XYZ file of C-alpha atoms in Angstrom:
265
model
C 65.323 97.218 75.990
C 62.250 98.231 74.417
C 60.384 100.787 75.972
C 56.609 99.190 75.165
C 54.426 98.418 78.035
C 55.342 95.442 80.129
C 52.814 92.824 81.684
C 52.946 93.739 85.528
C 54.075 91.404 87.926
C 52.421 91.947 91.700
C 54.651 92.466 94.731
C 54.320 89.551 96.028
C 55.449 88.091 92.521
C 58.636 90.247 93.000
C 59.454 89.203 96.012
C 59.331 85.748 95.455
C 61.678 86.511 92.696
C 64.647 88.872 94.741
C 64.509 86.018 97.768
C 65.248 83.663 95.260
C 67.938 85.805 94.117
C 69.379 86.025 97.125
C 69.367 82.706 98.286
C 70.793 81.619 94.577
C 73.708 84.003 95.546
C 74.397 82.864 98.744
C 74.568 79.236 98.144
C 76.572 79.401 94.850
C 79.483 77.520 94.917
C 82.790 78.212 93.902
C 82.565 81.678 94.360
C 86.235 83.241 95.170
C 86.774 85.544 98.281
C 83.049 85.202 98.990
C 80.954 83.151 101.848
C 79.710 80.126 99.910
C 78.568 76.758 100.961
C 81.787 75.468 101.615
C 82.322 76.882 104.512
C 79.353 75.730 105.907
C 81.271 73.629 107.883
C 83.975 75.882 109.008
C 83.189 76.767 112.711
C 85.882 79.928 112.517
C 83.405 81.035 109.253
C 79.781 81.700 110.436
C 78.850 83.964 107.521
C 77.302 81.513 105.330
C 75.200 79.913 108.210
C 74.280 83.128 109.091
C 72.813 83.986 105.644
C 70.906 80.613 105.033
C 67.798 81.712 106.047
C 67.864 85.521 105.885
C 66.154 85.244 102.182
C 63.238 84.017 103.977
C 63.226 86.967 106.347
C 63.473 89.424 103.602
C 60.427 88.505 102.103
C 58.301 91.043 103.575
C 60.809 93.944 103.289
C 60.849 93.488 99.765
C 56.986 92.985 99.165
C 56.673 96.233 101.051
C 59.515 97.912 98.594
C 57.482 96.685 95.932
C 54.071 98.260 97.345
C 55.159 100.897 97.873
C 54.705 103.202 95.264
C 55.173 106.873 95.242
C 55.677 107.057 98.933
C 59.493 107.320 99.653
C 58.490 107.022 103.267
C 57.409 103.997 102.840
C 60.152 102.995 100.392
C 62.812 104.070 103.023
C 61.375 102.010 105.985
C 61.825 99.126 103.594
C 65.316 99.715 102.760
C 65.755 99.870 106.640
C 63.773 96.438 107.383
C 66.021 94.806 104.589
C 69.311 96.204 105.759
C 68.640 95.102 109.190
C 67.853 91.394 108.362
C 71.628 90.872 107.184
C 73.742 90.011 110.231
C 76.660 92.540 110.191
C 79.212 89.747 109.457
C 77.754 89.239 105.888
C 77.132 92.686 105.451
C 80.606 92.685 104.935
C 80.598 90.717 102.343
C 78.444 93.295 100.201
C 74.918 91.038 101.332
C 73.218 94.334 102.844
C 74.024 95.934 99.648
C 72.332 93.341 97.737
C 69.309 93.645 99.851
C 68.948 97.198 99.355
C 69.808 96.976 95.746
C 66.890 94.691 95.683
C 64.615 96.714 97.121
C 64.810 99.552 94.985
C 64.757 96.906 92.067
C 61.365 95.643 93.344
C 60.056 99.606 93.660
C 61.421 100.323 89.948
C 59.652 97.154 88.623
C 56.533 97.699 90.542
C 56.457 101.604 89.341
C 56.642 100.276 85.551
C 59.878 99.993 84.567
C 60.343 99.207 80.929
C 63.131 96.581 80.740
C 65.974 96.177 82.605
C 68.042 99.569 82.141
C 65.243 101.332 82.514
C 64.442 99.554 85.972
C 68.875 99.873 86.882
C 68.110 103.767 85.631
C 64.596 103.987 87.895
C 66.524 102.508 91.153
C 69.586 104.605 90.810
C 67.218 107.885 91.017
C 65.214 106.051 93.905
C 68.718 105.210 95.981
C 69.378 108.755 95.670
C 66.110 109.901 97.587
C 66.536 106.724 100.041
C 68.995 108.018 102.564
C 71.453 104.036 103.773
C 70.274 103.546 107.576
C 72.808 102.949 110.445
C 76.064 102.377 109.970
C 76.550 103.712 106.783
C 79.452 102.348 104.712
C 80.139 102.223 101.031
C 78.512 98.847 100.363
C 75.102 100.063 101.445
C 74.778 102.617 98.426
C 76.144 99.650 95.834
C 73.778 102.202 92.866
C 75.530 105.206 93.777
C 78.470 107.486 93.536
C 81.295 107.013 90.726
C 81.046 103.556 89.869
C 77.290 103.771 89.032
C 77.388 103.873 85.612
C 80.515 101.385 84.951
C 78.140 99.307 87.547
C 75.086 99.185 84.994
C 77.456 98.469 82.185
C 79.210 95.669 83.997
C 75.569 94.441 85.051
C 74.311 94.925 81.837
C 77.542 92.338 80.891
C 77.132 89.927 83.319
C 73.223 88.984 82.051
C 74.550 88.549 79.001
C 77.251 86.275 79.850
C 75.112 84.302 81.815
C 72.593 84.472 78.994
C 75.700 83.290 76.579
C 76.685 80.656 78.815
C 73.162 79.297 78.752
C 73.344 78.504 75.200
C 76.083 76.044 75.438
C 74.498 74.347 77.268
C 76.535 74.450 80.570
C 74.716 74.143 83.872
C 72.957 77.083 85.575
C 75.467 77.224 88.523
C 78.454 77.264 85.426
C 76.388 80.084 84.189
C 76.144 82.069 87.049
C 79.923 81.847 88.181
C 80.342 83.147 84.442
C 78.297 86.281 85.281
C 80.136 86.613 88.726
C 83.683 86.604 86.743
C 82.142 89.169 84.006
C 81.706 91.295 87.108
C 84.453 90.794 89.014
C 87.057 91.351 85.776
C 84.774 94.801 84.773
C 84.510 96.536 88.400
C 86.858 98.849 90.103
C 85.752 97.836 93.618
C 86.116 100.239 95.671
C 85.611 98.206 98.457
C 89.054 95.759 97.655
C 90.812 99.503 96.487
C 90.115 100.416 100.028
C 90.880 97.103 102.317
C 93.420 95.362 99.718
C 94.819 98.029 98.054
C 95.004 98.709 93.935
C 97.142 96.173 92.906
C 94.429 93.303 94.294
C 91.850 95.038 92.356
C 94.223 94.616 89.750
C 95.180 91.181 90.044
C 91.525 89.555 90.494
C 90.332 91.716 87.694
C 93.069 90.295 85.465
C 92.530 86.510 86.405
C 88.748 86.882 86.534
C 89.169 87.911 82.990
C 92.115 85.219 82.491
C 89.393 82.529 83.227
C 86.508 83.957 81.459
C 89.579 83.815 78.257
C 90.120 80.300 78.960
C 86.550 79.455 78.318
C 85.039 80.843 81.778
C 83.944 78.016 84.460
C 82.707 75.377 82.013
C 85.846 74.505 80.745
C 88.792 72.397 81.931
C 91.544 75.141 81.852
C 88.639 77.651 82.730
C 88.235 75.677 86.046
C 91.807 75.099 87.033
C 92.348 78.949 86.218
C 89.184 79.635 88.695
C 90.396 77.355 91.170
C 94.143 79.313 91.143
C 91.784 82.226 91.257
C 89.927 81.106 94.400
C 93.204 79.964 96.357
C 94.635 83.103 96.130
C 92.048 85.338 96.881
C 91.310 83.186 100.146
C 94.487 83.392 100.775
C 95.265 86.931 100.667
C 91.733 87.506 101.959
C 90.388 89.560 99.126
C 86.602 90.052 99.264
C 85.129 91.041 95.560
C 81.927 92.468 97.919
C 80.673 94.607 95.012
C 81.087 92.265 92.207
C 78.980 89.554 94.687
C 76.366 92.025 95.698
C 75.689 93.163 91.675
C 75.589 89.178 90.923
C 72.607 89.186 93.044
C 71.127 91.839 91.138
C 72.261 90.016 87.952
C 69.967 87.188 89.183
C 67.077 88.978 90.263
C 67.152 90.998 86.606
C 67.216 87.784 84.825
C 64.339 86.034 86.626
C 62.062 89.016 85.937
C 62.668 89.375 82.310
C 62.287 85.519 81.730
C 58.809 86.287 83.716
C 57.992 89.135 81.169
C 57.883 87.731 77.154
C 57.543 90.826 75.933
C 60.928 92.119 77.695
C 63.023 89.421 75.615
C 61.541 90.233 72.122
């Protein structure tokens, strides 16, 4: 990205934008060994229904993250706020990484980040100074540790498959389940090494790339692929919670840009 001055966008502006990030996320739909809306109606699933309306609760966490500024205080309480809005079933799922993720996003942008690296680079330093609150796991500190950089890269990816997507013309939803299988096929996720073992992180990498081969979700053998895809990993239980959590961030990097004109020249 160029590094020329950006037009600003206020913190309420940025807000607006990671809720809708979030809630774009959460209600995308197929999205393998992740809470989506079809299981809305599952009553042995309450993680969706629990995240339905925790966008909306997030708003004011992540204006604060935004205003912020210099004070990591400040900055640290609204990591905390965000964190604690995700119910502790979803945060297993990655969603409590995605809300701090989005925090520091909105305190990266709001401090003058210069395109979209530059705001990944900004929040990476900022997570670093922003100690995770409670119980601390992995997921909470989804811009730190070993897989940061591959994380940027695969980020970095994933808007421009979406982006690619876009110009054939394939729906929005088609677009995004493209950017989710750019991510899942590029990430070593610690998170399935850890509860699934290697050789699932191997196996949804390879089909998650298999699909995106095939054409990605917007084509006929790209969707049967997907839907193998999806069977299996509900069926072995295999939760992609980094790859879901960095889709958000995907999302909420993408709306800003197309906000800023100068960001896309």
């Amino acid at each position: 990205m160029p590094s020329q001055h950006l037009p600003r966008i206020d913190a309420d502006g940025l807000a607006d934008l990671a809720v809708a990030a979030f809630t774009r996320e959460v209600f995308l739909t197929p999205k393998p060994g992740l809470p989506d809306c079809r299981t809305a109606q599952t009553p042995a699933n309450s993680v969706f229904s629990s995240l339905v309306d925790v966008g909306v609760r997030l708003h004011g966490p992540l204006r604060a993250a935004a205003a912020a500024g210099t004070d990591i205080g400040r900055l640290s309480a609204a990591c905390r706020a965000a964190q604690d809005q995700v119910p502790h079933t979803a945060s297993l799922h990655g969603f409590d990484a995605a809300a701090r993720a989005l925090c520091l996003l909105t305190a990266a942008w709001a401090r003058g980040a210069a395109g979209t690296r530059d705001a990944c680079t900004r929040a990476v330093a900022l997570d670093e100074q922003v100690a995770p609150s409670g119980d601390v796991r992995d997921s909470r500190r989804l811009l730190s540790g070993r897989t940061t950089w591959d994380g940027l890269t695969a980020t970095e990816a994933a808007l421009s498959a979406v982006r690619e997507a876009r110009t054939r013309g394939v729906t929005e939803d088609t677009a995004q389940l493209d950017a989710l299988l750019t991510l899942m096929a590029a990430m070593d996720d610690e998170r399935v090494v850890r509860d699934k073992g290697p050789l699932a992180l191997r196996m949804i990498q390879e089909d998650a790339a298999t699909v995106l081969a095939a054409g990605g979700a917007g084509m006929p053998e790209g969707r049967r692929l997907l839907s193998e895809l999806d069977e299996q990993m509900t069926r072995y239980a295999i939760c992609p919670a980094t790859s879901g959590a960095l889709l958000t961030v995907v999302l909420f990097l993408d709306s800003v840009e197309s906000r800023l004109p100068a960001a896309a020249a």
